[in-house]
CSV table of C-alpha atoms and ligand atoms in Angstrom, one decimal:
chain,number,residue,atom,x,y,z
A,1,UNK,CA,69.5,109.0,71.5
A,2,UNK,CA,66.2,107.4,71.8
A,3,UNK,CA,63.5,107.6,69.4
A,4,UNK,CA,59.7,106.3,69.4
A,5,UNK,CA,58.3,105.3,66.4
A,6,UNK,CA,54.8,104.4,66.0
A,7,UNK,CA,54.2,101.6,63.1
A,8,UNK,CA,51.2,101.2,61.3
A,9,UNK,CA,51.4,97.8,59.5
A,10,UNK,CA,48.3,98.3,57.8
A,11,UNK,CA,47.1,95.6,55.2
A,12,UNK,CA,48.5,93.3,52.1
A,13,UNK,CA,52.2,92.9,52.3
A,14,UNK,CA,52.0,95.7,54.8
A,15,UNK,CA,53.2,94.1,58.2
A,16,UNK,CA,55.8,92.1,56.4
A,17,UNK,CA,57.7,95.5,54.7
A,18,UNK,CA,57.3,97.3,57.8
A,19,UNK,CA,58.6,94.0,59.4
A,20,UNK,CA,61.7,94.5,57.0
A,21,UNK,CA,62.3,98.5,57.8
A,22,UNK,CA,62.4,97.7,61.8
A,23,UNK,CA,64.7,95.0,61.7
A,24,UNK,CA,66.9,97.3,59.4
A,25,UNK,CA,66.6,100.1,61.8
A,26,UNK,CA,67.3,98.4,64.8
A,27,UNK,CA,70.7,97.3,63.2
A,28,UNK,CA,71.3,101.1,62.4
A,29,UNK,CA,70.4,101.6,66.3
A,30,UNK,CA,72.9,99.2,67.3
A,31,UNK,CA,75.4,99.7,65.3
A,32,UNK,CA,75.1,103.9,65.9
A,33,UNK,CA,74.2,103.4,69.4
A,34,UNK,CA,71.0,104.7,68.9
A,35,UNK,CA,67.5,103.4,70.4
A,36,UNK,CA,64.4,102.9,68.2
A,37,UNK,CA,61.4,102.0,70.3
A,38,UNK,CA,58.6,100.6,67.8
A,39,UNK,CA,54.6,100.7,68.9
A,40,UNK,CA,52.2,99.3,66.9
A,41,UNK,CA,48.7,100.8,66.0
A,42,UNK,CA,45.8,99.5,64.0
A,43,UNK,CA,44.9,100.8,60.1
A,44,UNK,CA,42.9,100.4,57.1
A,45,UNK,CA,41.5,97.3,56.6
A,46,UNK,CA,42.5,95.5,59.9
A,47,UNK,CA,40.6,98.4,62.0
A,48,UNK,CA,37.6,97.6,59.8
A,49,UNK,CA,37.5,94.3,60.8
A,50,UNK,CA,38.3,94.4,64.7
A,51,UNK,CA,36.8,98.2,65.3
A,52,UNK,CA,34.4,98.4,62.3
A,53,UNK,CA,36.5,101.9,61.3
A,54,UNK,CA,39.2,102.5,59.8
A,55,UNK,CA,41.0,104.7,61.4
A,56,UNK,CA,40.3,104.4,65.1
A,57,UNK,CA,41.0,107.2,67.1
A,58,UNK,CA,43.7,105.3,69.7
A,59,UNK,CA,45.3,105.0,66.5
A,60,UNK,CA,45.6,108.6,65.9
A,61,UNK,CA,46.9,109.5,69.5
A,62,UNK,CA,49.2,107.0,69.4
A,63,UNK,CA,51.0,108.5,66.5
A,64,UNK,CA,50.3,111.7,68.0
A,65,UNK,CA,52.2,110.7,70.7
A,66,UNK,CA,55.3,109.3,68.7
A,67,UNK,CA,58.5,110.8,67.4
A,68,UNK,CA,57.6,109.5,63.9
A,69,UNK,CA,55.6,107.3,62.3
A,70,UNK,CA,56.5,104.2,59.9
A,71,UNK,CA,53.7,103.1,57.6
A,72,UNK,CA,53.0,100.0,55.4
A,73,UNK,CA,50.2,99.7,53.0
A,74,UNK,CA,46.6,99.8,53.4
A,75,UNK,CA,43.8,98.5,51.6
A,76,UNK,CA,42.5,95.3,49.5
A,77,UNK,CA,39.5,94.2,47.7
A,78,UNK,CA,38.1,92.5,51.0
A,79,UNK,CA,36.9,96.3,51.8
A,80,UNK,CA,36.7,97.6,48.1
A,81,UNK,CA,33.4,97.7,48.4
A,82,UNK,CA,32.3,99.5,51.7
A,83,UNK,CA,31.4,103.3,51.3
A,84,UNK,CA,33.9,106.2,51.0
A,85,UNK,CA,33.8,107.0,54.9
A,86,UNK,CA,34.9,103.1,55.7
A,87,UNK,CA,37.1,102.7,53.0
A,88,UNK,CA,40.5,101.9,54.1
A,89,UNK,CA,42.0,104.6,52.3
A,90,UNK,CA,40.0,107.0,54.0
A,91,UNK,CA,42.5,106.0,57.2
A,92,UNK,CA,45.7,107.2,55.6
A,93,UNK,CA,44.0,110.6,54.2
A,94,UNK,CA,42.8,111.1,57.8
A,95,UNK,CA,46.2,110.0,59.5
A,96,UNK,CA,48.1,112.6,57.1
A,97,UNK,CA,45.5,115.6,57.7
A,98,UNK,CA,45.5,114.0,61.5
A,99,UNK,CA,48.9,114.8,61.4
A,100,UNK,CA,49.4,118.1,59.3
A,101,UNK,CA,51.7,116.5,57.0
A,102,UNK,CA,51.0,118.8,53.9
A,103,UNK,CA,54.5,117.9,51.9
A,104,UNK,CA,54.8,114.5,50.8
A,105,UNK,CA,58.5,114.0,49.3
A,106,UNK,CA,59.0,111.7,46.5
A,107,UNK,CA,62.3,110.7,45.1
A,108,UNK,CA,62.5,108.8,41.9
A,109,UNK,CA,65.5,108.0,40.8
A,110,UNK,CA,67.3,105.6,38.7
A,111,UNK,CA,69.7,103.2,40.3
A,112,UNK,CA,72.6,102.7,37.5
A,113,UNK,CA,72.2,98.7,38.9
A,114,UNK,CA,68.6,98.9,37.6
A,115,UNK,CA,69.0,100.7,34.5
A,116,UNK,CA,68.3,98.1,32.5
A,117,UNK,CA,64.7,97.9,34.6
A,118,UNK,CA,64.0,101.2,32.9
A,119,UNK,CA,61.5,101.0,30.1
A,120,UNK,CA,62.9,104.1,28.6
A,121,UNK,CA,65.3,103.7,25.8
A,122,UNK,CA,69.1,103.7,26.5
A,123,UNK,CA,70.1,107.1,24.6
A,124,UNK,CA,67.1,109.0,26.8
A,125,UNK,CA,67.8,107.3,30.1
A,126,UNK,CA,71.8,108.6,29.5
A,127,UNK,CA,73.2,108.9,32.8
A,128,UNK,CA,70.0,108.1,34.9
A,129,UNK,CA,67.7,110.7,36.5
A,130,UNK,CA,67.3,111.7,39.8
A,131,UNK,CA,63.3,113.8,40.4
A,132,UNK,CA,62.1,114.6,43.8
A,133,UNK,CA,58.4,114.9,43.5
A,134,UNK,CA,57.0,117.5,46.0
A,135,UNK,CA,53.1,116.5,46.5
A,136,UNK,CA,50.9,118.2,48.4
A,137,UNK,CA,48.8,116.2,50.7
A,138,UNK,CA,46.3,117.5,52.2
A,139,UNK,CA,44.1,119.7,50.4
A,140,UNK,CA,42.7,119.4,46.8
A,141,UNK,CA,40.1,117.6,45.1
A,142,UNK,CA,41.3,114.8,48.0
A,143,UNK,CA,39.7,116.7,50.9
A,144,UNK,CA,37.1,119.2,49.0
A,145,UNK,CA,33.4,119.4,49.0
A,146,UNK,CA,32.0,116.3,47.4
A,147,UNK,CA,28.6,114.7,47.4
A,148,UNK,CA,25.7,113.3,45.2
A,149,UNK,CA,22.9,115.3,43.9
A,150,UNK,CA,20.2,115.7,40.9
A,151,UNK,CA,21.6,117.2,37.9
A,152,UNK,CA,20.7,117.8,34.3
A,153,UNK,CA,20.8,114.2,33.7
A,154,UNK,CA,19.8,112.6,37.0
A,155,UNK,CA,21.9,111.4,40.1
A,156,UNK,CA,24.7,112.9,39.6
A,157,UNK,CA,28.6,112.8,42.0
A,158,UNK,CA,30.8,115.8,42.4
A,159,UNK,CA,34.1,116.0,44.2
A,160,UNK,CA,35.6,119.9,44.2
A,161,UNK,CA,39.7,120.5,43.5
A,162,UNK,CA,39.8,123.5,46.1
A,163,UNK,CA,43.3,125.2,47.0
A,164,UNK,CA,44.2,128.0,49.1
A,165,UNK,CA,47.1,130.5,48.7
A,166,UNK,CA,48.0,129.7,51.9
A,167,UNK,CA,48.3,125.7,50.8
A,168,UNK,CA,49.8,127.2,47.4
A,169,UNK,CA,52.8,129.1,49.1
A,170,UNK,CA,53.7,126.8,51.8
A,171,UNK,CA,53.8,124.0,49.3
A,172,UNK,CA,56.0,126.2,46.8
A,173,UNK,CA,58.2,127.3,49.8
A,174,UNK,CA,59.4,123.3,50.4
A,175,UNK,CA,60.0,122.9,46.7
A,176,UNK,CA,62.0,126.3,46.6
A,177,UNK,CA,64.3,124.6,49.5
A,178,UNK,CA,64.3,121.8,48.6
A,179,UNK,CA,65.9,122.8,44.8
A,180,UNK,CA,68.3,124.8,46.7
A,181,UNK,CA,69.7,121.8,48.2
A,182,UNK,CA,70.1,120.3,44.9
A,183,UNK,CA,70.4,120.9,41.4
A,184,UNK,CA,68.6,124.6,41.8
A,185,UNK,CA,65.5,123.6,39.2
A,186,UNK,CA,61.4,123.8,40.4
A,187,UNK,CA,58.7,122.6,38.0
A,188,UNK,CA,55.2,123.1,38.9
A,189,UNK,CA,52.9,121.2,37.3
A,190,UNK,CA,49.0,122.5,36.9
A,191,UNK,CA,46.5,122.7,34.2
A,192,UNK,CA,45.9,126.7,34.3
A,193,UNK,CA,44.5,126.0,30.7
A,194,UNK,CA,41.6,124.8,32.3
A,195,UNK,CA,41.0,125.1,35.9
A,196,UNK,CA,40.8,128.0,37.9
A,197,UNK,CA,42.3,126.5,41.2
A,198,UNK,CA,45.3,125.8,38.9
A,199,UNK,CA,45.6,129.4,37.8
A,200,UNK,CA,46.2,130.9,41.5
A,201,UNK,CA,48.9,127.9,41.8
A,202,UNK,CA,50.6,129.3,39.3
A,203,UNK,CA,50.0,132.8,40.1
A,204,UNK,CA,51.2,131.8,44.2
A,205,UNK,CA,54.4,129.9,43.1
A,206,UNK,CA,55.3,132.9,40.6
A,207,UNK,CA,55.0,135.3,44.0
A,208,UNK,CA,56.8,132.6,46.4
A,209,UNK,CA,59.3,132.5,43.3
A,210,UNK,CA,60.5,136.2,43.7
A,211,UNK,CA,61.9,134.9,47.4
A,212,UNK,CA,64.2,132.5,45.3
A,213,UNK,CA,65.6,134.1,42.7
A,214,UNK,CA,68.8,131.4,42.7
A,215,UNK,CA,66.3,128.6,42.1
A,216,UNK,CA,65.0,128.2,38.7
A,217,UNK,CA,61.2,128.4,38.1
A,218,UNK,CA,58.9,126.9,35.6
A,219,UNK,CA,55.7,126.0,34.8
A,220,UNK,CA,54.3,123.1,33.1
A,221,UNK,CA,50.9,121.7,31.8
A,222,UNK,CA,50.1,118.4,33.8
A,223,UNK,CA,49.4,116.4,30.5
A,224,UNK,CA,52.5,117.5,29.0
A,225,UNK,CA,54.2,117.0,32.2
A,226,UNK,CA,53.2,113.3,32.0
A,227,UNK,CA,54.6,113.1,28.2
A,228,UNK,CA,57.9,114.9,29.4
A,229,UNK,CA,58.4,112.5,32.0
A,230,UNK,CA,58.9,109.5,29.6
A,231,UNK,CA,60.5,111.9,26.9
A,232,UNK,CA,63.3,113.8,29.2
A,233,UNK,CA,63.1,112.7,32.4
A,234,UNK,CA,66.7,114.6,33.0
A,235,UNK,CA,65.3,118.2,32.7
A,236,UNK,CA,63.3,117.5,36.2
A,237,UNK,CA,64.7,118.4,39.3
A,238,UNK,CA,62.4,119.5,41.8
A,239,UNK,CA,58.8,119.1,41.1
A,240,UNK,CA,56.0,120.8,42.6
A,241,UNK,CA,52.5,119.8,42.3
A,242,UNK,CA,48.8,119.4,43.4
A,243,UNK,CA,47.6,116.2,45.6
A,244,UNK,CA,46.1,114.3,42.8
A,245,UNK,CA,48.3,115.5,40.1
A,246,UNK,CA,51.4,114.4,42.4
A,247,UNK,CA,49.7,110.8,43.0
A,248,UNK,CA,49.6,110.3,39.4
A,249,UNK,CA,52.8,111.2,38.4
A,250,UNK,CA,54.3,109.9,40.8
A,251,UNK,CA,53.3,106.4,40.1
A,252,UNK,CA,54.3,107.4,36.5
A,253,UNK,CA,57.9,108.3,37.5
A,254,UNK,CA,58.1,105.2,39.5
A,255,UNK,CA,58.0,103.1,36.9
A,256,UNK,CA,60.7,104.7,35.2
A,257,UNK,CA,62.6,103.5,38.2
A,258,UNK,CA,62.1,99.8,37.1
A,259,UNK,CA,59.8,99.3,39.3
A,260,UNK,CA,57.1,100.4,42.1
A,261,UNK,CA,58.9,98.6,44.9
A,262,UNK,CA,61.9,100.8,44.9
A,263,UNK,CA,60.1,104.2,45.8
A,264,UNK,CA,59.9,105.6,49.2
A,265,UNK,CA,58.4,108.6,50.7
A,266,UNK,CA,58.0,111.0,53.6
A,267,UNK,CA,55.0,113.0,54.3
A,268,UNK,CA,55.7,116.0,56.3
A,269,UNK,CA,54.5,119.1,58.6
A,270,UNK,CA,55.2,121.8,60.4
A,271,UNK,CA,57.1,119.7,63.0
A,272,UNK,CA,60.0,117.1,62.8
A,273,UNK,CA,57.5,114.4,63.2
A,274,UNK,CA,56.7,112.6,59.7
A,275,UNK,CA,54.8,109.7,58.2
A,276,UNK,CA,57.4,107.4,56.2
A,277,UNK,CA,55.7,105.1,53.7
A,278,UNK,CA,56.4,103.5,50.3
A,279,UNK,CA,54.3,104.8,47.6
A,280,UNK,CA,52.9,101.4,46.6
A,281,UNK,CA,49.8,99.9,47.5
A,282,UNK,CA,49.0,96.7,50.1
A,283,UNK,CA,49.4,94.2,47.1
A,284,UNK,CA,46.8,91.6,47.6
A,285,UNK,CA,47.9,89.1,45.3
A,286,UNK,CA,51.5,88.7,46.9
A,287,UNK,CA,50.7,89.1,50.4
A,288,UNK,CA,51.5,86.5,52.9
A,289,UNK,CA,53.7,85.0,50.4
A,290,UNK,CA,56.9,86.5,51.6
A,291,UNK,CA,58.2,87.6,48.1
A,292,UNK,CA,57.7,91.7,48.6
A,293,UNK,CA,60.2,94.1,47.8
A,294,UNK,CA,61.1,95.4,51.1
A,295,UNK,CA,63.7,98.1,49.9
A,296,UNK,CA,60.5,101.1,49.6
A,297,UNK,CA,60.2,100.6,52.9
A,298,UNK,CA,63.4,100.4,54.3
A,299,UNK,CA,64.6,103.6,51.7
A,300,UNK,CA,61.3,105.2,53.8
A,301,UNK,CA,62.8,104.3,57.5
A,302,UNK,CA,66.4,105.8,56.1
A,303,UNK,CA,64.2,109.1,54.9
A,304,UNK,CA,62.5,108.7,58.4
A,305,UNK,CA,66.4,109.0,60.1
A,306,UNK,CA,66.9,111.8,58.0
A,307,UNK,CA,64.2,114.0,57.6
A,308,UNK,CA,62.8,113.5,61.3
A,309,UNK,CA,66.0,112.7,63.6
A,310,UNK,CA,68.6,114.4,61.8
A,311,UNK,CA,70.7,111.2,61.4
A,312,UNK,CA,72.0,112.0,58.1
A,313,UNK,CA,74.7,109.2,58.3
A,314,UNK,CA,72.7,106.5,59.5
A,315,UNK,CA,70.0,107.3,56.6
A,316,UNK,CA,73.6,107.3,54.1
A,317,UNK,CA,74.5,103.7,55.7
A,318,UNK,CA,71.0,102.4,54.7
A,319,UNK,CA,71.0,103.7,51.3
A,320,UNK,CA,74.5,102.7,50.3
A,321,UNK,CA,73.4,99.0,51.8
A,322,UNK,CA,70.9,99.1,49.4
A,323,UNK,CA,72.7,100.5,46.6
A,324,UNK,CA,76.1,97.2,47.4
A,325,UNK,CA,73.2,94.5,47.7
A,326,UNK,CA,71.5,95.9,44.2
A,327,UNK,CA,75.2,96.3,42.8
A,328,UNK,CA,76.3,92.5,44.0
A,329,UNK,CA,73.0,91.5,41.1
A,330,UNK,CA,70.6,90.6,44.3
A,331,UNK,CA,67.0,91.0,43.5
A,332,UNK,CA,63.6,90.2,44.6
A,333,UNK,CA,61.3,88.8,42.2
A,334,UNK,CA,59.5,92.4,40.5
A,335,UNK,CA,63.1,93.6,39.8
A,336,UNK,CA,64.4,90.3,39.0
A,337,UNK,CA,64.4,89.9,34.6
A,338,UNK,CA,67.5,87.9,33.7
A,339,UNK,CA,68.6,84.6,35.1
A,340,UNK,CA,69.3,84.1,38.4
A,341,UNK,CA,66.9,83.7,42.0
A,342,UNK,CA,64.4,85.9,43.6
A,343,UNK,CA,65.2,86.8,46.5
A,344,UNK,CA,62.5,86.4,49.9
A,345,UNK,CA,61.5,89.6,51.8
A,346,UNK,CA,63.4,88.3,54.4
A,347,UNK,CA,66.4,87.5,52.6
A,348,UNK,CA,66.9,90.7,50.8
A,349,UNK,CA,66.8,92.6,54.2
A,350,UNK,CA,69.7,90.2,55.6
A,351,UNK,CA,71.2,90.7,52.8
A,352,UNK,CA,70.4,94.8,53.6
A,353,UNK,CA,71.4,94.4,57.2
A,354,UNK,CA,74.6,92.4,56.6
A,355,UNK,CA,76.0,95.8,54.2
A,356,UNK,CA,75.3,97.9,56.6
B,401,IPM,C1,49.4,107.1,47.5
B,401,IPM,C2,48.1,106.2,47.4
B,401,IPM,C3,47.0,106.9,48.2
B,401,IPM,C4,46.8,108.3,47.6
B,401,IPM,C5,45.7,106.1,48.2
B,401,IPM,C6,45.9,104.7,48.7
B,401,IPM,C7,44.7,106.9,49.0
B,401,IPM,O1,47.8,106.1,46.0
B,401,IPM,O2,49.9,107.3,48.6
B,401,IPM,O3,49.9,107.5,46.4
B,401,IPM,O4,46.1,108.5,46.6
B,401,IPM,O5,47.4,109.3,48.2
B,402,MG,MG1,49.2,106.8,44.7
């Protein structure tokens, strides 16, 4: 089969992991006999400079155009300072929205090689955890009304967390699936203590619920959800939650992986086409140096085979080359804490490729 993937390199360490996950996928093409084409497009802070925006809109058509769409990291403190509108973020909340991709999938789980990376204690880690964190991504306070005005005490900045039942229920309805596939367990997360939006999310997913009765369904507060998560991290299975409530604990559960570098991600619609990114940022400090973690990346083109092309084998070969090479002890430098070397970005993904 033949597949055309549109990559957006973006800033940072961004063209080197993405650099990583096509060399690692055309090894899985040539060793399945599959064909992945790869077209680059311009994001973030790179369209800044050559286009002066940062999402241009050749960039949108082209991944328009594409079977799926591989993503790096955008952003860095070169453009920290421009206005919301030109800010290279704003590129990869257009690209999802361009896109439709409303579910954005995020598996955290703890790789018995990397246990030790885990700043939990032993006797609450036990076995290891294994969350998939079901975000939504494109509505919330991330795409509602905001703006400046006078208020009671002067200028003043608002941003509005705005959902639909529509958004609520289609969300709900991937977490519900998704559970069904695995341990049977939803937790949505909210904070209908307080906020109105967050009381017709719960209200939704308790309607969307009576579909599922074989999945279990609970609620949780957001700030004890963020306690839990370091406390228990074994009683989540499937988690359901808000854009911004999703970013934060996701990065939060990340770290319980050992580190940031390890978590991938796939952000997707209505249609098999997807946007597969790792959920870290364009790391400034590190980039150019060649010392990135590429295995986000790569985890994100094996979620890439299997959530767009149905290639549920070749996305198993990539993650059990992963797991051998973090088994055999290699490491790049952030998950690197006893004695031994860091490995390159490039080496680690030979070292990927050649267990394969
Ligand atoms: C993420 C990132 C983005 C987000 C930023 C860069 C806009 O933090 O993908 O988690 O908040 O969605
Ligand atoms: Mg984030």
């Amino acid at each position: 089969m033949k597949y055309r993937i549109s990559l957006l390199k973006g800033d940072g360490i961004g063209p080197e992991i993405v650099d990583s996950a096509v060399r690692v996928l055309e090894a899985v093409g040539g060793k399945f006999g599959h064909e992945f084409t790869f077209t680059p497009y311009i994001i973030g802070g790179a369209a800044i400079d050559k286009y002066g925006v940062p999402l241009p809109d050749e960039t949108v058509a082209g991944c328009l155009d594409s079977d799926s769409v591989l993503l790096g990291a955008v952003g860095g403190p070169k453009w920290d300072n421009l206005s919301g509108e030109l800010r290279p973020e704003k590129a990869l909340l257009g690209i999802r929205a361009a896109l439709g991709l409303y579910t954005n999938l995020r598996p955290a789980k703890l790789y018995p090689a990397l246990k030790g990376d885990c700043p939990l204690r032993a006797d609450i880690v036990g076995s290891g955890f294994d969350i998939m964190i079901v975000r939504e991504l494109i509505g919330g306070i991330y795409f509602g009304e905001r703006g400046y005005r006078e208020g009671k005490f002067g200028h003043e900045a608002f941003d509005t967390e705005c959902y639909s039942e529509f958004e609520i229920d289609r969300i709900a309805r991937v977490a519900f699936e998704t559970a069904r596939k695995r341990r049977g367990k939803v937790t949505s997360i909210d904070k209908a203590n307080v906020l109105e939006s967050s009381r017709l999310w719960r209200k939704t997913v308790h309607e969307t619920a009576k579909e599922y009765p074989d999945v279990v369904c609970e609620d949780m507060l957001v700030d004890n959800a963020a306690m839990q998560l370091v406390r228990n991290p074994r009683q989540f299975d499937v988690v359901v939650t808000s854009n911004m409530f999703g970013d934060i604990l996701s990065d939060e559960a990340s770290q319980l992986t050992g580190s940031i570098g390890m978590l991938p991600s796939a952000s997707l619609g209505d249609t098999t086409r997807g946007m597969y990114e790792p959920i870290h940022g364009s790391a400034p400090d590190i980039a150019g140096k060649g010392i990135a973690n590429p295995i986000a990346t790569i985890l994100s083109a094996a979620m890439m085979l299997r959530y767009s092309f149905s290639l549920a084998k070749e996305a198993d070969a990539i993650e059990s080359a992963v797991d051998t090479a973090l088994n055999d002890g290699l490491r790049t430098a952030d998950i690197l804490h006893e004695e031994g070397r860091a490995l390159t970005t490039a080496e680690m993904t030979d070292e990927i490729i050649a267990r394969l």
